[in-house]
Short mmCIF file of C-alpha atoms and ligand atoms in Angstrom, two decimals:
data_model
loop_
_atom_site.label_atom_id
_atom_site.label_comp_id
_atom_site.label_asym_id
_atom_site.label_seq_id
_atom_site.Cartn_x
_atom_site.Cartn_y
_atom_site.Cartn_z
CA MET A 1 9.76 13.92 15.17
CA LYS A 2 12.77 13.60 17.49
CA LEU A 3 13.69 9.93 17.53
CA THR A 4 15.66 8.61 20.45
CA GLU A 5 16.55 4.91 20.60
CA GLU A 6 14.02 4.55 23.41
CA LEU A 7 11.25 6.05 21.25
CA ARG A 8 12.16 3.80 18.31
CA LYS A 9 11.78 0.77 20.56
CA ALA A 10 8.46 2.03 21.90
CA LEU A 11 7.24 2.46 18.34
CA ARG A 12 8.38 -0.94 17.19
CA VAL A 13 5.84 -2.86 15.12
CA ARG A 14 5.51 -6.43 16.44
CA VAL A 15 4.06 -9.66 15.12
CA ASP A 16 2.07 -11.99 17.39
CA TYR A 17 1.72 -15.36 15.61
CA THR A 18 0.31 -17.33 18.55
CA ASN A 19 -2.84 -18.17 16.58
CA MET A 20 -0.90 -19.64 13.67
CA THR A 21 0.61 -22.40 15.79
CA ASP A 22 -0.64 -25.93 16.39
CA LYS A 23 -0.50 -25.17 20.11
CA TYR A 24 -3.66 -23.10 19.72
CA ILE A 25 -5.14 -24.16 16.36
CA PRO A 26 -5.77 -27.74 15.33
CA ASN A 27 -3.95 -28.04 11.97
CA GLY A 28 -1.93 -24.97 12.92
CA ILE A 29 1.75 -24.74 12.05
CA ALA A 30 3.93 -27.03 14.17
CA GLN A 31 7.30 -25.87 15.47
CA LYS A 32 8.90 -28.73 13.57
CA THR A 33 7.34 -27.44 10.34
CA LEU A 34 8.74 -23.98 11.00
CA ASP A 35 12.12 -25.54 11.78
CA ALA A 36 11.98 -27.50 8.54
CA HIS A 37 11.55 -24.20 6.66
CA LYS A 38 14.46 -22.45 8.35
CA LYS A 39 16.87 -23.37 5.56
CA LEU A 40 14.56 -22.03 2.86
CA ALA A 41 13.90 -18.87 4.88
CA LYS A 42 17.63 -18.38 5.33
CA ALA A 43 18.21 -18.78 1.59
CA ALA A 44 15.43 -16.26 0.82
CA HIS A 45 16.94 -13.85 3.32
CA ALA A 46 20.38 -14.29 1.75
CA TYR A 47 18.95 -13.73 -1.75
CA VAL A 48 17.39 -10.42 -0.71
CA ALA A 49 20.51 -9.35 1.23
CA GLU A 50 22.84 -10.17 -1.67
CA ASN A 51 20.74 -8.47 -4.31
CA ARG A 52 19.52 -5.43 -2.44
CA GLY A 53 19.96 -2.19 -4.33
CA LYS A 54 20.39 -3.94 -7.69
CA ASP A 55 18.49 -1.95 -10.29
CA GLU A 56 18.70 -4.74 -12.87
CA LEU A 57 16.73 -6.99 -10.47
CA PHE A 58 14.28 -4.22 -9.53
CA MET A 59 15.57 -4.20 -5.98
CA GLY A 60 16.50 -0.53 -5.83
CA TRP A 61 13.64 0.03 -3.34
CA THR A 62 15.69 -1.49 -0.52
CA GLU A 63 17.94 1.58 -0.53
CA LEU A 64 15.25 4.27 -0.60
CA PRO A 65 15.42 4.86 3.18
CA TYR A 66 19.12 5.76 2.81
CA ASN A 67 19.90 7.41 -0.53
CA GLN A 68 17.49 10.30 -0.87
CA ASP A 69 18.81 13.17 1.29
CA THR A 70 19.10 15.58 -1.65
CA ILE A 71 15.79 14.52 -3.13
CA VAL A 72 14.01 14.87 0.22
CA ALA A 73 15.38 18.40 0.64
CA ASP A 74 14.16 19.29 -2.85
CA ILE A 75 10.74 17.71 -2.23
CA LEU A 76 10.31 19.68 1.01
CA GLU A 77 11.06 22.94 -0.84
CA THR A 78 8.62 22.09 -3.62
CA ALA A 79 5.96 21.04 -1.11
CA LYS A 80 6.29 24.37 0.67
CA ALA A 81 5.82 26.24 -2.62
CA VAL A 82 2.83 24.05 -3.56
CA ARG A 83 1.19 24.71 -0.19
CA ARG A 84 1.66 28.45 -0.66
CA LYS A 85 0.38 28.61 -4.20
CA PHE A 86 -2.38 26.04 -4.69
CA GLU A 87 -5.79 25.25 -3.24
CA ASN A 88 -5.80 21.65 -4.47
CA PHE A 89 -3.26 18.93 -5.12
CA VAL A 90 -4.36 16.15 -7.45
CA VAL A 91 -2.40 12.98 -8.11
CA LEU A 92 -2.99 11.52 -11.56
CA GLY A 93 -1.74 7.94 -11.47
CA ILE A 94 -2.86 4.36 -11.11
CA GLY A 95 -1.70 1.13 -9.45
CA GLY A 96 1.72 1.54 -7.92
CA SER A 97 1.60 5.24 -8.78
CA ALA A 98 -1.51 5.87 -6.67
CA LEU A 99 -2.04 3.30 -3.91
CA GLY A 100 0.90 4.48 -1.80
CA PRO A 101 -0.17 8.15 -1.80
CA ILE A 102 -3.75 7.09 -0.95
CA MET A 103 -2.49 4.92 1.93
CA ALA A 104 -0.29 7.64 3.45
CA PHE A 105 -2.98 10.31 3.08
CA ASN A 106 -5.56 8.21 4.90
CA ALA A 107 -3.16 6.97 7.52
CA LEU A 108 -1.62 10.27 8.49
CA CYS A 109 -4.16 12.98 7.77
CA HIS A 110 -7.49 13.81 9.33
CA LEU A 111 -10.13 11.37 8.08
CA HIS A 112 -12.20 14.31 6.80
CA TYR A 113 -9.18 16.33 5.70
CA ASN A 114 -10.73 17.87 2.58
CA ASP A 115 -13.74 19.05 4.57
CA LEU A 116 -11.66 20.91 7.14
CA PRO A 117 -11.39 24.67 6.81
CA LYS A 118 -8.11 25.80 5.24
CA SER A 119 -6.79 27.04 8.59
CA LYS A 120 -7.06 23.52 10.03
CA ARG A 121 -5.37 21.74 7.11
CA ARG A 122 -1.61 21.47 6.74
CA GLY A 123 -1.85 21.65 2.95
CA PRO A 124 -4.15 22.01 -0.05
CA ARG A 125 -7.17 19.78 -0.55
CA PHE A 126 -6.00 16.39 -1.78
CA PHE A 127 -7.32 13.99 -4.42
CA VAL A 128 -5.90 10.86 -6.00
CA GLU A 129 -7.56 10.08 -9.30
CA ASP A 130 -6.76 6.42 -9.90
CA ASN A 131 -9.54 5.54 -12.30
CA VAL A 132 -10.91 6.62 -15.64
CA ASP A 133 -14.52 6.49 -14.65
CA PRO A 134 -15.87 9.36 -16.78
CA VAL A 135 -18.29 10.41 -14.05
CA ARG A 136 -15.52 10.64 -11.49
CA MET A 137 -13.38 12.82 -13.75
CA LYS A 138 -16.26 15.14 -14.56
CA GLU A 139 -17.28 15.40 -10.91
CA LEU A 140 -13.74 16.13 -9.77
CA LEU A 141 -13.80 19.06 -12.18
CA ASP A 142 -17.01 20.22 -10.51
CA VAL A 143 -15.20 20.68 -7.19
CA ILE A 144 -11.78 22.03 -8.21
CA ASP A 145 -10.67 25.08 -10.13
CA VAL A 146 -7.91 23.74 -12.39
CA THR A 147 -6.13 27.07 -12.39
CA LYS A 148 -5.72 26.79 -8.60
CA THR A 149 -4.69 23.14 -8.68
CA CYS A 150 -1.32 21.42 -8.84
CA PHE A 151 -1.46 18.13 -10.77
CA ASN A 152 1.17 15.56 -9.90
CA VAL A 153 1.27 13.24 -12.90
CA ILE A 154 2.87 9.99 -11.73
CA SER A 155 3.76 7.43 -14.35
CA LYS A 156 6.97 5.56 -14.83
CA SER A 157 6.24 4.78 -18.47
CA GLY A 158 4.19 7.81 -19.35
CA ALA A 159 2.29 5.35 -21.53
CA THR A 160 -0.40 4.18 -19.12
CA SER A 161 -3.69 4.91 -20.89
CA GLU A 162 -5.55 5.91 -17.72
CA THR A 163 -3.01 8.44 -16.48
CA MET A 164 -2.25 9.87 -19.89
CA ALA A 165 -5.95 10.29 -20.76
CA GLN A 166 -6.32 12.26 -17.53
CA TYR A 167 -3.25 14.32 -18.42
CA LEU A 168 -4.69 15.15 -21.86
CA ILE A 169 -7.95 16.35 -20.29
CA ILE A 170 -6.21 18.45 -17.64
CA SER A 171 -3.60 19.98 -19.93
CA ASP A 172 -6.32 20.92 -22.41
CA LEU A 173 -8.32 22.63 -19.65
CA LEU A 174 -5.26 24.48 -18.37
CA LYS A 175 -4.43 25.66 -21.88
CA LYS A 176 -7.99 26.83 -22.46
CA ALA A 177 -7.89 28.71 -19.15
CA GLY A 178 -4.78 30.54 -20.37
CA VAL A 179 -2.47 28.87 -17.86
CA ASN A 180 1.10 27.96 -18.74
CA ILE A 181 0.73 24.19 -18.22
CA LYS A 182 4.12 23.71 -16.67
CA GLU A 183 3.22 26.06 -13.81
CA ASN A 184 0.46 23.69 -12.64
CA VAL A 185 1.97 20.25 -13.17
CA ILE A 186 4.73 18.22 -11.56
CA PHE A 187 5.85 14.98 -13.17
CA THR A 188 7.12 11.90 -11.34
CA THR A 189 8.54 9.56 -13.92
CA ASP A 190 11.45 7.63 -15.33
CA ALA A 191 14.80 9.48 -15.52
CA LYS A 192 15.35 9.26 -19.26
CA LYS A 193 12.83 7.07 -21.00
CA GLY A 194 9.12 7.55 -20.85
CA ASN A 195 6.75 9.96 -22.53
CA LEU A 196 6.57 12.41 -19.64
CA VAL A 197 10.24 13.20 -20.24
CA LYS A 198 9.38 14.14 -23.82
CA ILE A 199 6.31 16.11 -22.76
CA SER A 200 8.35 17.98 -20.18
CA LYS A 201 10.82 19.05 -22.88
CA SER A 202 8.03 20.16 -25.18
CA LEU A 203 6.61 22.34 -22.40
CA GLY A 204 9.96 23.96 -21.73
CA GLY A 205 10.91 21.86 -18.69
CA VAL A 206 8.33 20.74 -16.15
CA LYS A 207 9.39 20.30 -12.52
CA SER A 208 10.02 16.55 -12.45
CA TYR A 209 10.99 13.88 -9.96
CA VAL A 210 12.55 10.58 -10.87
CA LEU A 211 11.13 7.17 -10.16
CA PRO A 212 14.46 5.33 -10.05
CA ASP A 213 15.16 2.52 -12.51
CA GLY A 214 15.26 -0.27 -9.97
CA VAL A 215 12.02 0.68 -8.23
CA GLY A 216 8.79 -0.83 -9.55
CA GLY A 217 5.47 0.93 -9.06
CA ARG A 218 4.28 -1.18 -6.13
CA PHE A 219 7.58 -0.72 -4.28
CA SER A 220 7.68 3.05 -4.89
CA GLU A 221 5.90 4.62 -1.93
CA LEU A 222 9.18 5.69 -0.32
CA SER A 223 10.40 7.25 -3.59
CA PRO A 224 9.18 10.65 -4.87
CA VAL A 225 5.97 8.84 -5.93
CA GLY A 226 4.87 8.83 -2.30
CA LEU A 227 7.16 11.39 -0.73
CA LEU A 228 6.03 14.42 -2.73
CA PRO A 229 2.28 14.00 -2.10
CA ALA A 230 3.00 13.20 1.56
CA ALA A 231 5.22 16.26 1.97
CA VAL A 232 2.56 18.48 0.38
CA LEU A 233 0.19 17.17 3.06
CA GLY A 234 2.67 18.15 5.77
CA ILE A 235 3.49 14.53 6.62
CA ASP A 236 6.90 14.01 8.23
CA ILE A 237 8.52 12.16 5.33
CA LYS A 238 11.88 11.94 7.10
CA ALA A 239 10.18 10.01 9.92
CA MET A 240 8.58 7.69 7.36
CA LEU A 241 11.99 6.91 5.90
CA LYS A 242 13.44 6.42 9.38
CA GLY A 243 10.67 3.98 10.23
CA ALA A 244 11.48 2.00 7.10
CA ALA A 245 15.18 2.01 7.96
CA TYR A 246 14.37 0.79 11.48
CA MET A 247 12.34 -2.14 10.12
CA ASP A 248 15.16 -2.86 7.68
CA LYS A 249 17.56 -3.00 10.63
CA LEU A 250 15.30 -5.42 12.52
CA CYS A 251 15.24 -7.61 9.43
CA LYS A 252 19.01 -7.85 9.01
CA THR A 253 19.01 -11.18 10.81
CA ALA A 254 17.90 -14.46 9.24
CA ASP A 255 16.61 -15.62 12.63
CA LEU A 256 12.86 -16.19 12.23
CA LYS A 257 12.28 -15.34 15.87
CA LYS A 258 13.77 -11.87 15.37
CA ASN A 259 13.00 -10.88 11.78
CA PRO A 260 9.26 -10.02 11.55
CA ALA A 261 9.16 -9.84 7.73
CA LEU A 262 10.90 -13.18 7.33
CA LEU A 263 8.61 -14.74 9.92
CA CYS A 264 5.46 -13.47 8.15
CA ALA A 265 6.78 -14.60 4.75
CA THR A 266 7.55 -18.07 6.10
CA LEU A 267 4.19 -18.44 7.84
CA GLN A 268 2.36 -17.36 4.70
CA TYR A 269 4.51 -19.60 2.51
CA ILE A 270 3.75 -22.64 4.66
CA ALA A 271 0.05 -21.72 4.74
CA MET A 272 -0.10 -21.20 0.95
CA ASN A 273 1.47 -24.60 0.35
CA ASP A 274 -1.23 -25.99 2.62
CA GLY A 275 -4.02 -24.56 0.44
CA LYS A 276 -4.55 -21.25 2.21
CA ASN A 277 -5.06 -19.40 -1.05
CA ILE A 278 -6.68 -16.33 0.46
CA GLY A 279 -4.91 -13.79 2.63
CA VAL A 280 -7.16 -11.34 4.44
CA LEU A 281 -5.65 -8.11 5.73
CA MET A 282 -7.92 -6.59 8.34
CA PRO A 283 -6.81 -3.37 9.99
CA TYR A 284 -8.78 -2.29 13.04
CA SER A 285 -8.35 1.33 12.12
CA ASP A 286 -9.92 3.59 9.53
CA ASN A 287 -6.57 5.32 9.26
CA LEU A 288 -5.00 2.04 8.16
CA LYS A 289 -7.87 1.01 5.90
CA PHE A 290 -5.99 1.75 2.69
CA VAL A 291 -2.91 -0.16 3.81
CA SER A 292 -4.99 -3.14 2.69
CA ASP A 293 -5.46 -1.71 -0.81
CA TRP A 294 -1.77 -0.96 -1.13
CA TYR A 295 -0.81 -4.38 0.27
CA ALA A 296 -3.28 -6.15 -2.03
CA GLN A 297 -1.42 -4.86 -5.07
CA LEU A 298 2.00 -5.55 -3.58
CA TRP A 299 1.16 -9.15 -2.64
CA ALA A 300 -0.98 -10.02 -5.66
CA GLU A 301 1.16 -8.54 -8.44
CA SER A 302 4.39 -9.75 -6.89
CA LEU A 303 3.45 -13.34 -6.07
CA GLY A 304 0.80 -14.14 -8.68
CA LYS A 305 3.08 -15.85 -11.19
CA ASN A 306 2.82 -18.83 -13.53
CA VAL A 307 6.46 -19.71 -13.89
CA THR A 308 9.55 -19.98 -11.68
CA LEU A 309 12.86 -18.29 -12.44
CA ASP A 310 14.09 -21.51 -14.05
CA GLY A 311 11.05 -21.73 -16.32
CA THR A 312 9.04 -24.37 -14.45
CA PRO A 313 5.26 -23.78 -14.51
CA CYS A 314 4.07 -22.98 -10.98
CA ASN A 315 0.87 -20.85 -10.78
CA VAL A 316 1.50 -19.54 -7.28
CA GLY A 317 0.15 -16.62 -5.28
CA GLN A 318 -2.43 -15.86 -2.65
CA THR A 319 -5.55 -13.79 -3.27
CA PRO A 320 -5.47 -10.75 -0.99
CA VAL A 321 -8.78 -9.75 0.52
CA LYS A 322 -9.31 -6.30 2.00
CA ALA A 323 -11.35 -6.11 5.16
CA LEU A 324 -11.86 -3.45 7.81
CA GLY A 325 -12.31 -4.04 11.51
CA VAL A 326 -14.84 -3.75 12.98
CA THR A 327 -17.02 -2.99 9.95
CA ASP A 328 -16.42 -6.34 8.25
CA GLN A 329 -17.17 -8.29 11.42
CA HIS A 330 -20.73 -7.58 10.39
CA SER A 331 -20.25 -8.96 6.90
CA GLN A 332 -17.26 -11.13 5.96
CA VAL A 333 -16.28 -12.58 9.35
CA GLN A 334 -19.08 -15.15 9.16
CA LEU A 335 -17.32 -16.63 6.13
CA TYR A 336 -13.90 -16.46 7.74
CA THR A 337 -15.19 -18.32 10.79
CA GLU A 338 -17.30 -21.03 9.20
CA GLY A 339 -16.45 -21.14 5.49
CA PRO A 340 -13.70 -23.12 3.79
CA PHE A 341 -10.34 -23.53 5.54
CA ASP A 342 -8.61 -21.56 2.81
CA LYS A 343 -7.60 -18.31 4.52
CA VAL A 344 -5.02 -16.66 6.69
CA VAL A 345 -6.33 -13.57 8.44
CA THR A 346 -3.79 -10.88 9.32
CA PHE A 347 -5.04 -8.32 11.79
CA LEU A 348 -3.48 -4.87 12.08
CA ALA A 349 -4.05 -3.85 15.68
CA VAL A 350 -3.44 -0.34 16.96
CA ASP A 351 -2.20 -0.30 20.56
CA SER A 352 -2.88 3.38 21.13
CA TYR A 353 -5.26 5.43 18.97
CA LYS A 354 -4.69 9.17 18.67
CA GLU A 355 -8.22 9.69 20.01
CA LYS A 356 -9.81 7.66 22.81
CA THR A 357 -13.35 9.07 22.46
CA PRO A 358 -15.10 8.32 25.79
CA ILE A 359 -18.56 6.78 25.74
CA PRO A 360 -20.80 8.59 28.22
CA HIS A 361 -23.09 6.81 30.67
CA GLY A 362 -26.71 6.64 29.65
CA CYS A 363 -29.75 4.42 29.06
CA GLU A 364 -29.21 3.04 32.60
CA ASP A 365 -32.43 1.00 32.46
CA ILE A 366 -31.29 -0.89 29.33
CA PRO A 367 -28.41 -3.23 30.27
CA ASP A 368 -27.78 -4.03 26.56
CA VAL A 369 -26.69 -0.44 26.15
CA SER A 370 -25.68 0.85 29.59
CA PHE A 371 -22.66 -1.47 29.95
CA LEU A 372 -20.93 0.55 27.23
CA GLY A 373 -21.02 3.77 29.30
CA GLY A 374 -17.75 4.67 31.00
CA HIS A 375 -15.65 2.84 28.42
CA THR A 376 -13.95 4.49 25.46
CA MET A 377 -14.33 3.74 21.77
CA GLU A 378 -10.66 2.74 21.87
CA GLU A 379 -11.51 0.03 24.43
CA LEU A 380 -14.45 -1.07 22.32
CA ILE A 381 -12.54 -1.43 19.05
CA GLN A 382 -9.62 -3.16 20.80
CA ALA A 383 -11.99 -5.56 22.56
CA GLU A 384 -13.69 -6.37 19.26
CA ASN A 385 -10.33 -6.99 17.62
CA LYS A 386 -9.29 -9.41 20.39
CA ALA A 387 -12.71 -11.03 20.38
CA THR A 388 -12.65 -11.65 16.64
CA ALA A 389 -9.13 -13.11 16.76
CA HIS A 390 -10.29 -15.35 19.60
CA ALA A 391 -13.43 -16.46 17.76
CA LEU A 392 -11.39 -17.33 14.66
CA THR A 393 -8.93 -19.23 16.80
CA MET A 394 -11.71 -21.18 18.51
CA ALA A 395 -13.01 -22.05 15.03
CA GLY A 396 -9.55 -23.35 14.10
CA ARG A 397 -8.74 -20.54 11.65
CA LEU A 398 -5.17 -19.36 11.08
CA ASN A 399 -4.71 -15.74 12.10
CA TYR A 400 -1.98 -13.48 13.35
CA THR A 401 -1.76 -9.90 14.53
CA ILE A 402 0.63 -7.16 13.58
CA HIS A 403 0.68 -4.66 16.43
CA VAL A 404 1.18 -1.02 15.50
CA PRO A 405 1.96 0.91 18.72
CA GLU A 406 0.36 4.06 17.28
CA VAL A 407 -0.30 5.30 13.77
CA ASN A 408 2.30 7.87 12.78
CA ALA A 409 4.79 8.49 9.99
CA PHE A 410 7.48 6.36 11.64
CA THR A 411 5.26 3.31 12.21
CA LEU A 412 3.77 3.59 8.72
CA GLY A 413 7.33 3.50 7.35
CA GLU A 414 8.01 0.40 9.45
CA LEU A 415 4.83 -1.29 8.33
CA LEU A 416 5.29 -0.73 4.66
CA PHE A 417 8.91 -1.88 4.73
CA LEU A 418 7.86 -4.97 6.67
CA PHE A 419 5.36 -5.83 3.91
CA GLU A 420 7.84 -5.07 1.13
CA LEU A 421 10.50 -7.29 2.67
CA GLN A 422 7.93 -10.00 3.43
CA THR A 423 6.91 -9.95 -0.25
CA ALA A 424 10.51 -10.12 -1.47
CA TYR A 425 11.26 -13.05 0.88
CA ALA A 426 8.10 -14.94 -0.12
CA GLY A 427 8.90 -14.43 -3.82
CA ALA A 428 12.41 -15.78 -3.24
CA MET A 429 10.94 -18.84 -1.46
CA PHE A 430 8.77 -19.55 -4.50
CA ASN A 431 11.77 -18.85 -6.76
CA ILE A 432 9.70 -16.52 -8.95
CA ASN A 433 10.25 -13.08 -10.43
CA THR A 434 8.65 -11.01 -7.69
CA PHE A 435 9.15 -7.73 -9.49
CA ASN A 436 7.56 -8.13 -12.93
CA GLN A 437 3.87 -7.97 -13.89
CA PRO A 438 3.32 -9.57 -17.31
CA GLY A 439 -0.35 -10.07 -16.48
CA VAL A 440 -0.84 -6.31 -16.04
CA GLU A 441 1.01 -5.60 -19.26
CA ALA A 442 -1.29 -7.96 -21.20
CA GLY A 443 -4.37 -5.90 -20.30
CA LYS A 444 -2.61 -2.64 -21.11
CA LYS A 445 -1.73 -3.92 -24.60
CA ALA A 446 -5.28 -5.08 -25.29
CA THR A 447 -6.57 -1.60 -24.36
CA PHE A 448 -4.09 0.00 -26.75
CA ALA A 449 -5.35 -2.28 -29.52
CA LEU A 450 -9.02 -1.55 -28.82
CA LEU A 451 -8.46 2.19 -28.98
CA GLY A 452 -6.42 2.03 -32.19
CA LYS A 453 -2.88 2.66 -30.97
CA PRO A 454 -0.47 2.15 -33.89
CA GLY A 455 1.47 -1.13 -33.77
CA TYR A 456 -1.30 -3.22 -32.19
CA ALA A 457 -3.15 -4.43 -35.31
CA ASP A 458 -2.52 -8.13 -34.54
CA LYS A 459 -3.84 -7.74 -31.02
CA LYS A 460 -6.89 -5.94 -32.42
CA ALA A 461 -7.54 -8.85 -34.81
CA GLU A 462 -7.22 -11.28 -31.88
CA LEU A 463 -9.74 -9.25 -29.87
CA ASP A 464 -12.16 -8.99 -32.79
CA ALA A 465 -12.00 -12.76 -33.21
CA ALA A 466 -12.84 -13.14 -29.51
CA ALA A 467 -16.03 -11.04 -29.72
CA PRO A 468 -18.92 -12.22 -27.50
CA ASP A 469 -20.67 -15.32 -28.86
CA GLU A 470 -24.43 -14.73 -29.27
CA ALA A 471 -25.00 -18.36 -28.29
CA TYR A 472 -23.94 -17.55 -24.76
CA ILE A 473 -25.77 -14.27 -24.25
CA VAL A 474 -28.99 -14.57 -22.33
O1 PA5 B 501 3.14 -2.09 -9.93
C1 PA5 B 501 3.17 -1.69 -11.07
O2 PA5 B 501 4.22 -1.67 -11.72
C2 PA5 B 501 1.91 -1.19 -11.78
O3 PA5 B 501 0.80 -1.21 -10.94
C3 PA5 B 501 2.15 0.23 -12.26
O4 PA5 B 501 2.48 1.04 -11.17
C4 PA5 B 501 0.92 0.80 -12.94
O5 PA5 B 501 0.54 -0.04 -13.99
C5 PA5 B 501 1.20 2.20 -13.48
O6 PA5 B 501 2.27 2.21 -14.38
P1 PA5 B 501 3.02 3.55 -14.75
O7 PA5 B 501 3.72 4.06 -13.57
O8 PA5 B 501 3.98 3.21 -15.86
O9 PA5 B 501 1.97 4.51 -15.25
#
């Protein structure tokens, strides 16, 4: 993608927060409330600006758009070789090691990519296995030939039960098929620590990419975690990084009127403090559907904390809800419109879809149907998006719209950097550790104990003592 300054501006993601204000919503946010939060927003902005790039604070992700030239060149070479050699590319990973690749795949590839004939695909068939459902694993193996498949094992720790169980199954199958394992796997992991580093050595050196120290899983899409799978799919990863850098540039100012991420963080912060404990993300685009899944992890794991940085109990966070326009108009929107006043709805609107899909004239004697003829499906989905925002506004519900001019690698980069910065700013406003996830770790440890991992005997005893009580089983 050739990016002139003019094109960057045309592709700029914009936030319309009209329907968050008290001018249009009773109990909406007043200008004086926003003004009263300017100081806090400025401090959050300064915190992120001062600490960007600091690995010890897990803020290395801020530099990913700028410091990966060599890695990107290497990834593009590897991707070319993978495309030449393999029929399938399977990501084994979970959480932050999977949601980014799923998002980019859905956003930037054909919606039925794996069903296209080889000649119409830019790369091998693509799968992200982010669960240990035994049926899913077995049925994946029904549709791929492991000997013709490249497995990208993504795990920072190399100790995540789900990913490592998958690795054990796959490596066993490759061995049994007489394949030299290291020919069919690529690791994305920590530079020095982590079990995948050890496994790589034992296999004689597996092609590996590094998930840098200061980049947590949910902030890793622009690292090799996301870039390698995207490059294998023929996605323009340089444009993705440029889109992120462009959003970063827009967010250099602490002026709420100019910095979209700071504005969104401040609006959400005010809303959360006013009891809006649910944040719905509703893209009007199947391509952007999985942005909601990725965002849900980013927002929930980052902000869901029980203590501030100075040790004060806080129990903050907002429950992210994934919705899809227009599909969920016919299910959840009833609740959003008439249920409790506990939500902020964020729409992702696409200004220009890559397909318009005209609706032909027909059924002229049935006005309920014939009015649709002569329009396009683009007009229909955009009208429904506007109509739903309007209906929510009329019902006094806080909502705002993030406009994506068109879905491409550049705008996806912008969007994900906007959300990452928004999350970092909101975390700074709450004065919490945005980048840890002790709640996730607790579940991982309990699983280790249940499956007999050495060193977890106490946890096992605690779990045994908490066995279901017959008195409460019906
Ligand atoms: O955001 C996170 O840090 C988590 O969701 C992790 O990405 C997830 O638990 C996987 O961890 P790992 O990469 O160590 O396998």
